[in-house]
Amino acid sequence: MGNVFVLDHPLIQHKLTYIRDKNTGTKEFRELVDEVSMLMAFEITRNLPLQEATTETPVTEATTQVLAGKKIGLIPILRAGLGMVDGMLNLLPAAKVGHVGLYRDPETLTPHEYYIKLPSDISERELIVLDPMLATGGSANDAIHSLKKRGAGNIRLMCLVAAPEGVEVIKQDHPDVDIYLGAMDDKLDEKGYIVPGLGDAGDRLFGTK
Ligand SMILES: O=P(O)(O)OC[C@H]1O[C@H](OP(=O)(O)OP(=O)(O)O)[C@H](O)[C@@H]1O
Ligand SMILES: O=c1cc[nH]c(=O)[nH]1
Ligand SMILES: [Mg+2]
């Protein structure tokens, strides 16, 4: 079964509070999502492998450590996942970015894929799927299926806020996928919104409501 990690770093939790606030406007919302994504990237990269190197300091030769060059792929789920890409790239500048376009039908809550474009070598990369919201889990579930169908083997999922229902879906369908969250919320409402949540992440990021 995949692991679920709630990243409880105080800076992440503090910024998440302002992301949730209904009085936070689009510009500030976008900046906060960017910042929290960077902080989450810091936590999610904690176990990246290192290798030994030798470095000449001004004083002497030192045995040092450098990243072992693991290839990373960031996979934002459009639209809202786009808000998490730059923050991640700040810390992982060599990562490649693939896009999965999905929208959730507001009546049926079923996800519909409308776009996919991935790096050609996804099977060699450690992929991090990005979406601020994990609600019913349908969208992330479909995105992960799509990636696996195209050869991806190593996938993690990173979301700002999740409902228990969505986490359960991913755990059942993709027990190999670890999930990294800013917060695990209480439930879904009758329209499939996360409670207490933060509203519609895409609309708040792009000012479309
Ligand atoms: O877990 P689920 O029940 O599938 O819901 C979560 C999805 O809903 C939102 O996308 P939305 O369909 O609003 O598209 P958008 O990002 O373009 O606004 C959100 O960004 C997730 O992708
Ligand atoms: O609460 C939710 C649920 C799905 N999508 C969102 O943007 N917000
Ligand atoms: Mg939306």
PDB file of C-alpha atoms and ligand atoms in Angstrom:
ATOM      1  CA  MET A   1       0.000   0.000   0.000  1.00  0.00           C
ATOM      2  CA  GLY A   2       1.295   3.487  -0.847  1.00  0.00           C
ATOM      3  CA  ASN A   3       2.359   5.768   1.968  1.00  0.00           C
ATOM      4  CA  VAL A   4       0.605   9.030   2.727  1.00  0.00           C
ATOM      5  CA  PHE A   5       2.754  11.861   4.065  1.00  0.00           C
ATOM      6  CA  VAL A   6       1.270  15.087   5.396  1.00  0.00           C
ATOM      7  CA  LEU A   7       4.053  17.671   5.169  1.00  0.00           C
ATOM      8  CA  ASP A   8       3.545  19.469   8.442  1.00  0.00           C
ATOM      9  CA  HIS A   9       6.436  21.938   8.190  1.00  0.00           C
ATOM     10  CA  PRO A  10       5.301  25.160   9.934  1.00  0.00           C
ATOM     11  CA  LEU A  11       5.978  27.328   6.861  1.00  0.00           C
ATOM     12  CA  ILE A  12       3.837  25.063   4.683  1.00  0.00           C
ATOM     13  CA  GLN A  13       1.004  25.080   7.215  1.00  0.00           C
ATOM     14  CA  HIS A  14       1.196  28.872   7.698  1.00  0.00           C
ATOM     15  CA  LYS A  15       1.003  29.598   3.980  1.00  0.00           C
ATOM     16  CA  LEU A  16      -1.752  27.040   3.492  1.00  0.00           C
ATOM     17  CA  THR A  17      -3.886  29.006   5.933  1.00  0.00           C
ATOM     18  CA  TYR A  18      -3.753  32.062   3.637  1.00  0.00           C
ATOM     19  CA  ILE A  19      -4.341  29.910   0.547  1.00  0.00           C
ATOM     20  CA  ARG A  20      -7.563  28.666   2.160  1.00  0.00           C
ATOM     21  CA  ASP A  21      -8.751  32.171   3.112  1.00  0.00           C
ATOM     22  CA  LYS A  22     -11.613  33.258   0.833  1.00  0.00           C
ATOM     23  CA  ASN A  23     -10.366  36.862   1.044  1.00  0.00           C
ATOM     24  CA  THR A  24      -7.018  36.004  -0.576  1.00  0.00           C
ATOM     25  CA  GLY A  25      -7.046  37.421  -4.120  1.00  0.00           C
ATOM     26  CA  THR A  26      -5.718  35.838  -7.313  1.00  0.00           C
ATOM     27  CA  LYS A  27      -2.255  37.414  -7.279  1.00  0.00           C
ATOM     28  CA  GLU A  28      -1.548  36.471  -3.682  1.00  0.00           C
ATOM     29  CA  PHE A  29      -3.147  33.029  -4.118  1.00  0.00           C
ATOM     30  CA  ARG A  30      -0.853  32.293  -7.070  1.00  0.00           C
ATOM     31  CA  GLU A  31       2.235  33.473  -5.155  1.00  0.00           C
ATOM     32  CA  LEU A  32       1.341  31.378  -2.110  1.00  0.00           C
ATOM     33  CA  VAL A  33       0.743  28.221  -4.176  1.00  0.00           C
ATOM     34  CA  ASP A  34       4.132  28.820  -5.798  1.00  0.00           C
ATOM     35  CA  GLU A  35       5.834  29.214  -2.407  1.00  0.00           C
ATOM     36  CA  VAL A  36       4.155  26.210  -0.803  1.00  0.00           C
ATOM     37  CA  SER A  37       5.066  24.084  -3.827  1.00  0.00           C
ATOM     38  CA  MET A  38       8.714  25.034  -3.400  1.00  0.00           C
ATOM     39  CA  LEU A  39       8.600  24.177   0.301  1.00  0.00           C
ATOM     40  CA  MET A  40       6.929  20.854  -0.505  1.00  0.00           C
ATOM     41  CA  ALA A  41       9.618  20.195  -3.126  1.00  0.00           C
ATOM     42  CA  PHE A  42      12.187  20.654  -0.390  1.00  0.00           C
ATOM     43  CA  GLU A  43      10.495  17.926   1.670  1.00  0.00           C
ATOM     44  CA  ILE A  44       9.742  15.578  -1.215  1.00  0.00           C
ATOM     45  CA  THR A  45      13.385  15.599  -2.361  1.00  0.00           C
ATOM     46  CA  ARG A  46      14.685  14.646   1.096  1.00  0.00           C
ATOM     47  CA  ASN A  47      15.599  11.132  -0.055  1.00  0.00           C
ATOM     48  CA  LEU A  48      17.246  11.927  -3.390  1.00  0.00           C
ATOM     49  CA  PRO A  49      20.384   9.811  -3.715  1.00  0.00           C
ATOM     50  CA  LEU A  50      23.786  11.466  -3.316  1.00  0.00           C
ATOM     51  CA  GLN A  51      27.167  10.399  -4.561  1.00  0.00           C
ATOM     52  CA  GLU A  52      30.606  11.208  -3.313  1.00  0.00           C
ATOM     53  CA  ALA A  53      32.737  13.841  -5.032  1.00  0.00           C
ATOM     54  CA  THR A  54      36.081  15.453  -4.428  1.00  0.00           C
ATOM     55  CA  THR A  55      36.231  19.233  -4.195  1.00  0.00           C
ATOM     56  CA  GLU A  56      39.160  21.625  -3.826  1.00  0.00           C
ATOM     57  CA  THR A  57      38.250  24.151  -1.156  1.00  0.00           C
ATOM     58  CA  PRO A  58      40.534  27.213  -0.712  1.00  0.00           C
ATOM     59  CA  VAL A  59      42.126  25.236   2.145  1.00  0.00           C
ATOM     60  CA  THR A  60      42.373  21.615   1.045  1.00  0.00           C
ATOM     61  CA  GLU A  61      40.756  18.759  -0.825  1.00  0.00           C
ATOM     62  CA  ALA A  62      37.374  17.759   0.641  1.00  0.00           C
ATOM     63  CA  THR A  63      35.207  14.704   0.196  1.00  0.00           C
ATOM     64  CA  THR A  64      31.806  16.154  -0.662  1.00  0.00           C
ATOM     65  CA  GLN A  65      28.383  15.062  -1.874  1.00  0.00           C
ATOM     66  CA  VAL A  66      26.523  15.843  -5.078  1.00  0.00           C
ATOM     67  CA  LEU A  67      23.131  14.678  -6.329  1.00  0.00           C
ATOM     68  CA  ALA A  68      23.434  11.322  -8.080  1.00  0.00           C
ATOM     69  CA  GLY A  69      21.635  12.662 -11.121  1.00  0.00           C
ATOM     70  CA  LYS A  70      18.269  10.967 -10.739  1.00  0.00           C
ATOM     71  CA  LYS A  71      16.028  12.048 -13.596  1.00  0.00           C
ATOM     72  CA  ILE A  72      12.839  13.735 -12.462  1.00  0.00           C
ATOM     73  CA  GLY A  73       9.639  14.484 -14.375  1.00  0.00           C
ATOM     74  CA  LEU A  74       7.005  16.911 -13.131  1.00  0.00           C
ATOM     75  CA  ILE A  75       3.480  16.176 -14.362  1.00  0.00           C
ATOM     76  CA  PRO A  76       1.005  18.979 -13.623  1.00  0.00           C
ATOM     77  CA  ILE A  77      -2.658  18.130 -14.138  1.00  0.00           C
ATOM     78  CA  LEU A  78      -4.143  21.078 -16.054  1.00  0.00           C
ATOM     79  CA  ARG A  79      -5.173  23.590 -15.190  1.00  0.00           C
ATOM     80  CA  ALA A  80      -4.621  23.937 -11.478  1.00  0.00           C
ATOM     81  CA  GLY A  81      -1.460  21.808 -11.368  1.00  0.00           C
ATOM     82  CA  LEU A  82       0.274  24.484 -13.449  1.00  0.00           C
ATOM     83  CA  GLY A  83       0.375  26.681 -10.353  1.00  0.00           C
ATOM     84  CA  MET A  84       2.756  24.218  -8.698  1.00  0.00           C
ATOM     85  CA  VAL A  85       5.303  23.863 -11.505  1.00  0.00           C
ATOM     86  CA  ASP A  86       7.519  26.936 -11.073  1.00  0.00           C
ATOM     87  CA  GLY A  87       7.924  26.420  -7.325  1.00  0.00           C
ATOM     88  CA  MET A  88       9.081  22.857  -7.966  1.00  0.00           C
ATOM     89  CA  LEU A  89      11.396  23.904 -10.805  1.00  0.00           C
ATOM     90  CA  ASN A  90      13.109  26.411  -8.495  1.00  0.00           C
ATOM     91  CA  LEU A  91      14.529  23.454  -6.596  1.00  0.00           C
ATOM     92  CA  LEU A  92      14.613  20.926  -9.447  1.00  0.00           C
ATOM     93  CA  PRO A  93      15.773  22.997 -12.433  1.00  0.00           C
ATOM     94  CA  ALA A  94      16.794  19.952 -14.475  1.00  0.00           C
ATOM     95  CA  ALA A  95      13.389  18.304 -14.238  1.00  0.00           C
ATOM     96  CA  LYS A  96      11.385  17.833 -17.420  1.00  0.00           C
ATOM     97  CA  VAL A  97       7.701  18.753 -17.443  1.00  0.00           C
ATOM     98  CA  GLY A  98       4.865  16.717 -18.951  1.00  0.00           C
ATOM     99  CA  HIS A  99       1.279  17.946 -19.074  1.00  0.00           C
ATOM    100  CA  VAL A 100      -1.961  16.030 -18.570  1.00  0.00           C
ATOM    101  CA  GLY A 101      -5.111  18.022 -19.341  1.00  0.00           C
ATOM    102  CA  LEU A 102      -8.168  16.884 -17.397  1.00  0.00           C
ATOM    103  CA  TYR A 103     -11.379  18.547 -16.367  1.00  0.00           C
ATOM    104  CA  ARG A 104     -13.917  17.199 -13.953  1.00  0.00           C
ATOM    105  CA  ASP A 105     -17.502  17.203 -15.222  1.00  0.00           C
ATOM    106  CA  PRO A 106     -19.369  19.308 -12.640  1.00  0.00           C
ATOM    107  CA  GLU A 107     -22.471  17.072 -12.769  1.00  0.00           C
ATOM    108  CA  THR A 108     -21.025  13.563 -12.849  1.00  0.00           C
ATOM    109  CA  LEU A 109     -17.636  14.469 -11.245  1.00  0.00           C
ATOM    110  CA  THR A 110     -16.056  12.196 -13.871  1.00  0.00           C
ATOM    111  CA  PRO A 111     -12.681  13.311 -15.251  1.00  0.00           C
ATOM    112  CA  HIS A 112     -12.217  13.869 -19.002  1.00  0.00           C
ATOM    113  CA  GLU A 113      -8.767  13.895 -20.569  1.00  0.00           C
ATOM    114  CA  TYR A 114      -8.326  16.554 -23.273  1.00  0.00           C
ATOM    115  CA  TYR A 115      -4.544  16.802 -23.600  1.00  0.00           C
ATOM    116  CA  ILE A 116      -1.389  14.860 -22.907  1.00  0.00           C
ATOM    117  CA  LYS A 117       2.222  15.656 -23.752  1.00  0.00           C
ATOM    118  CA  LEU A 118       5.028  13.887 -21.926  1.00  0.00           C
ATOM    119  CA  PRO A 119       8.828  13.700 -22.025  1.00  0.00           C
ATOM    120  CA  SER A 120       9.823  10.786 -24.290  1.00  0.00           C
ATOM    121  CA  ASP A 121      11.792   9.045 -21.530  1.00  0.00           C
ATOM    122  CA  ILE A 122       9.136   8.907 -18.770  1.00  0.00           C
ATOM    123  CA  SER A 123       9.913   5.247 -18.072  1.00  0.00           C
ATOM    124  CA  GLU A 124      13.406   6.301 -16.884  1.00  0.00           C
ATOM    125  CA  ARG A 125      12.181   9.189 -14.730  1.00  0.00           C
ATOM    126  CA  GLU A 126      10.889   9.542 -11.240  1.00  0.00           C
ATOM    127  CA  LEU A 127       7.582  11.302 -11.865  1.00  0.00           C
ATOM    128  CA  ILE A 128       5.837  13.687  -9.496  1.00  0.00           C
ATOM    129  CA  VAL A 129       2.189  14.308 -10.419  1.00  0.00           C
ATOM    130  CA  LEU A 130       1.092  17.797  -9.332  1.00  0.00           C
ATOM    131  CA  ASP A 131      -2.449  18.890  -8.535  1.00  0.00           C
ATOM    132  CA  PRO A 132      -3.483  21.193  -5.688  1.00  0.00           C
ATOM    133  CA  MET A 133      -6.708  19.226  -5.117  1.00  0.00           C
ATOM    134  CA  LEU A 134      -7.349  15.516  -4.542  1.00  0.00           C
ATOM    135  CA  ALA A 135     -11.124  15.389  -4.129  1.00  0.00           C
ATOM    136  CA  THR A 136     -12.926  12.245  -5.369  1.00  0.00           C
ATOM    137  CA  GLY A 137      -9.527  11.139  -6.670  1.00  0.00           C
ATOM    138  CA  GLY A 138     -10.900  10.596 -10.183  1.00  0.00           C
ATOM    139  CA  SER A 139      -8.585  13.083 -11.907  1.00  0.00           C
ATOM    140  CA  ALA A 140      -5.339  11.987 -10.246  1.00  0.00           C
ATOM    141  CA  ASN A 141      -6.349   8.362 -10.696  1.00  0.00           C
ATOM    142  CA  ASP A 142      -6.906   8.845 -14.450  1.00  0.00           C
ATOM    143  CA  ALA A 143      -3.673  10.815 -14.824  1.00  0.00           C
ATOM    144  CA  ILE A 144      -1.678   8.062 -13.112  1.00  0.00           C
ATOM    145  CA  HIS A 145      -3.348   5.383 -15.278  1.00  0.00           C
ATOM    146  CA  SER A 146      -2.459   7.434 -18.364  1.00  0.00           C
ATOM    147  CA  LEU A 147       1.177   7.682 -17.278  1.00  0.00           C
ATOM    148  CA  LYS A 148       1.432   3.973 -16.514  1.00  0.00           C
ATOM    149  CA  LYS A 149      -0.147   3.098 -19.878  1.00  0.00           C
ATOM    150  CA  ARG A 150       2.689   5.049 -21.496  1.00  0.00           C
ATOM    151  CA  GLY A 151       5.426   3.267 -19.580  1.00  0.00           C
ATOM    152  CA  ALA A 152       5.851   5.207 -16.339  1.00  0.00           C
ATOM    153  CA  GLY A 153       6.968   3.023 -13.457  1.00  0.00           C
ATOM    154  CA  ASN A 154       7.954   5.358 -10.691  1.00  0.00           C
ATOM    155  CA  ILE A 155       5.258   7.842  -9.697  1.00  0.00           C
ATOM    156  CA  ARG A 156       4.508  10.032  -6.694  1.00  0.00           C
ATOM    157  CA  LEU A 157       1.546  12.346  -6.194  1.00  0.00           C
ATOM    158  CA  MET A 158       1.782  15.777  -4.574  1.00  0.00           C
ATOM    159  CA  CYS A 159      -1.317  17.794  -3.619  1.00  0.00           C
ATOM    160  CA  LEU A 160      -1.954  20.778  -1.389  1.00  0.00           C
ATOM    161  CA  VAL A 161      -5.250  19.538   0.043  1.00  0.00           C
ATOM    162  CA  ALA A 162      -6.926  16.119  -0.074  1.00  0.00           C
ATOM    163  CA  ALA A 163     -10.183  14.517   0.990  1.00  0.00           C
ATOM    164  CA  PRO A 164      -9.990  11.065   2.591  1.00  0.00           C
ATOM    165  CA  GLU A 165     -12.167   9.698  -0.249  1.00  0.00           C
ATOM    166  CA  GLY A 166      -9.574  10.665  -2.878  1.00  0.00           C
ATOM    167  CA  VAL A 167      -6.656   9.299  -0.905  1.00  0.00           C
ATOM    168  CA  GLU A 168      -8.478   5.977  -0.553  1.00  0.00           C
ATOM    169  CA  VAL A 169      -9.050   5.747  -4.338  1.00  0.00           C
ATOM    170  CA  ILE A 170      -5.348   6.251  -5.079  1.00  0.00           C
ATOM    171  CA  LYS A 171      -4.294   3.819  -2.356  1.00  0.00           C
ATOM    172  CA  GLN A 172      -6.616   1.148  -3.777  1.00  0.00           C
ATOM    173  CA  ASP A 173      -5.851   1.628  -7.482  1.00  0.00           C
ATOM    174  CA  HIS A 174      -2.182   2.603  -7.212  1.00  0.00           C
ATOM    175  CA  PRO A 175      -0.646   1.036  -4.109  1.00  0.00           C
ATOM    176  CA  ASP A 176       2.794   1.749  -5.577  1.00  0.00           C
ATOM    177  CA  VAL A 177       2.226   5.540  -5.513  1.00  0.00           C
ATOM    178  CA  ASP A 178       3.242   7.514  -2.419  1.00  0.00           C
ATOM    179  CA  ILE A 179       1.101  10.592  -1.716  1.00  0.00           C
ATOM    180  CA  TYR A 180       2.460  13.894  -0.337  1.00  0.00           C
ATOM    181  CA  LEU A 181      -0.050  16.367   1.061  1.00  0.00           C
ATOM    182  CA  GLY A 182      -0.107  19.789   2.647  1.00  0.00           C
ATOM    183  CA  ALA A 183      -3.263  18.790   4.508  1.00  0.00           C
ATOM    184  CA  MET A 184      -5.766  15.976   4.828  1.00  0.00           C
ATOM    185  CA  ASP A 185      -9.195  17.592   5.098  1.00  0.00           C
ATOM    186  CA  ASP A 186     -12.471  16.269   6.507  1.00  0.00           C
ATOM    187  CA  LYS A 187     -14.708  15.222   3.610  1.00  0.00           C
ATOM    188  CA  LEU A 188     -16.367  16.107   0.301  1.00  0.00           C
ATOM    189  CA  ASP A 189     -19.567  18.128   0.060  1.00  0.00           C
ATOM    190  CA  GLU A 190     -22.513  17.181  -2.184  1.00  0.00           C
ATOM    191  CA  LYS A 191     -20.882  18.945  -5.167  1.00  0.00           C
ATOM    192  CA  GLY A 192     -17.595  17.100  -4.699  1.00  0.00           C
ATOM    193  CA  TYR A 193     -15.739  20.052  -3.174  1.00  0.00           C
ATOM    194  CA  ILE A 194     -13.244  19.430  -0.413  1.00  0.00           C
ATOM    195  CA  VAL A 195     -14.416  20.562   3.048  1.00  0.00           C
ATOM    196  CA  PRO A 196     -13.055  22.838   4.428  1.00  0.00           C
ATOM    197  CA  GLY A 197     -10.783  22.974   1.347  1.00  0.00           C
ATOM    198  CA  LEU A 198      -9.975  26.165  -0.520  1.00  0.00           C
ATOM    199  CA  GLY A 199     -12.667  26.320  -3.186  1.00  0.00           C
ATOM    200  CA  ASP A 200     -11.947  25.828  -6.882  1.00  0.00           C
ATOM    201  CA  ALA A 201      -8.169  25.888  -7.204  1.00  0.00           C
ATOM    202  CA  GLY A 202      -8.144  26.505 -10.973  1.00  0.00           C
ATOM    203  CA  ASP A 203     -10.564  29.415 -10.764  1.00  0.00           C
ATOM    204  CA  ARG A 204      -8.703  30.987  -7.846  1.00  0.00           C
ATOM    205  CA  LEU A 205      -5.320  30.621  -9.589  1.00  0.00           C
ATOM    206  CA  PHE A 206      -6.430  32.023 -12.918  1.00  0.00           C
ATOM    207  CA  GLY A 207      -9.221  34.388 -11.848  1.00  0.00           C
ATOM    208  CA  THR A 208     -11.879  32.657 -13.926  1.00  0.00           C
ATOM    209  CA  LYS A 209     -14.803  33.049 -11.548  1.00  0.00           C
TER     210      LYS A 209
HETATM  211  O1  LIG B   1     -10.282  14.487  -7.349  1.00  0.00           O
HETATM  212  P1  LIG B   1     -11.305  15.027  -8.329  1.00  0.00           P
HETATM  213  O2  LIG B   1     -12.712  14.822  -7.835  1.00  0.00           O
HETATM  214  O3  LIG B   1     -11.107  14.506  -9.708  1.00  0.00           O
HETATM  215  O4  LIG B   1     -11.158  16.607  -8.336  1.00  0.00           O
HETATM  216  C1  LIG B   1      -9.936  17.244  -8.395  1.00  0.00           C
HETATM  217  C2  LIG B   1      -9.726  17.910  -9.719  1.00  0.00           C
HETATM  218  O5  LIG B   1     -10.648  18.997  -9.865  1.00  0.00           O
HETATM  219  C3  LIG B   1      -9.924  20.189 -10.182  1.00  0.00           C
HETATM  220  O6  LIG B   1      -9.774  20.353 -11.545  1.00  0.00           O
HETATM  221  P2  LIG B   1     -10.946  20.939 -12.481  1.00  0.00           P
HETATM  222  O7  LIG B   1     -11.742  19.844 -13.081  1.00  0.00           O
HETATM  223  O8  LIG B   1     -11.701  21.984 -11.718  1.00  0.00           O
HETATM  224  O9  LIG B   1     -10.142  21.574 -13.661  1.00  0.00           O
HETATM  225  P3  LIG B   1      -9.272  22.920 -13.673  1.00  0.00           P
HETATM  226  O10 LIG B   1      -7.997  22.601 -12.949  1.00  0.00           O
HETATM  227  O11 LIG B   1      -9.084  23.198 -15.109  1.00  0.00           O
HETATM  228  O12 LIG B   1     -10.070  23.992 -12.964  1.00  0.00           O
HETATM  229  C4  LIG B   1      -8.596  19.938  -9.505  1.00  0.00           C
HETATM  230  O13 LIG B   1      -7.571  20.764  -9.956  1.00  0.00           O
HETATM  231  C5  LIG B   1      -8.335  18.493  -9.762  1.00  0.00           C
HETATM  232  O14 LIG B   1      -7.730  18.225 -11.019  1.00  0.00           O
HETATM  233  O1  LIG B   2     -12.553  21.343  -3.610  1.00  0.00           O
HETATM  234  C1  LIG B   2     -12.235  21.129  -4.803  1.00  0.00           C
HETATM  235  C2  LIG B   2     -12.542  19.933  -5.464  1.00  0.00           C
HETATM  236  C3  LIG B   2     -12.162  19.774  -6.756  1.00  0.00           C
HETATM  237  N1  LIG B   2     -11.508  20.781  -7.401  1.00  0.00           N
HETATM  238  C4  LIG B   2     -11.217  21.934  -6.770  1.00  0.00           C
HETATM  239  O2  LIG B   2     -10.604  22.832  -7.372  1.00  0.00           O
HETATM  240  N2  LIG B   2     -11.599  22.087  -5.498  1.00  0.00           N
HETATM  241 MG    MG B   3     -11.310  23.853 -11.465  1.00  0.00          MG
END
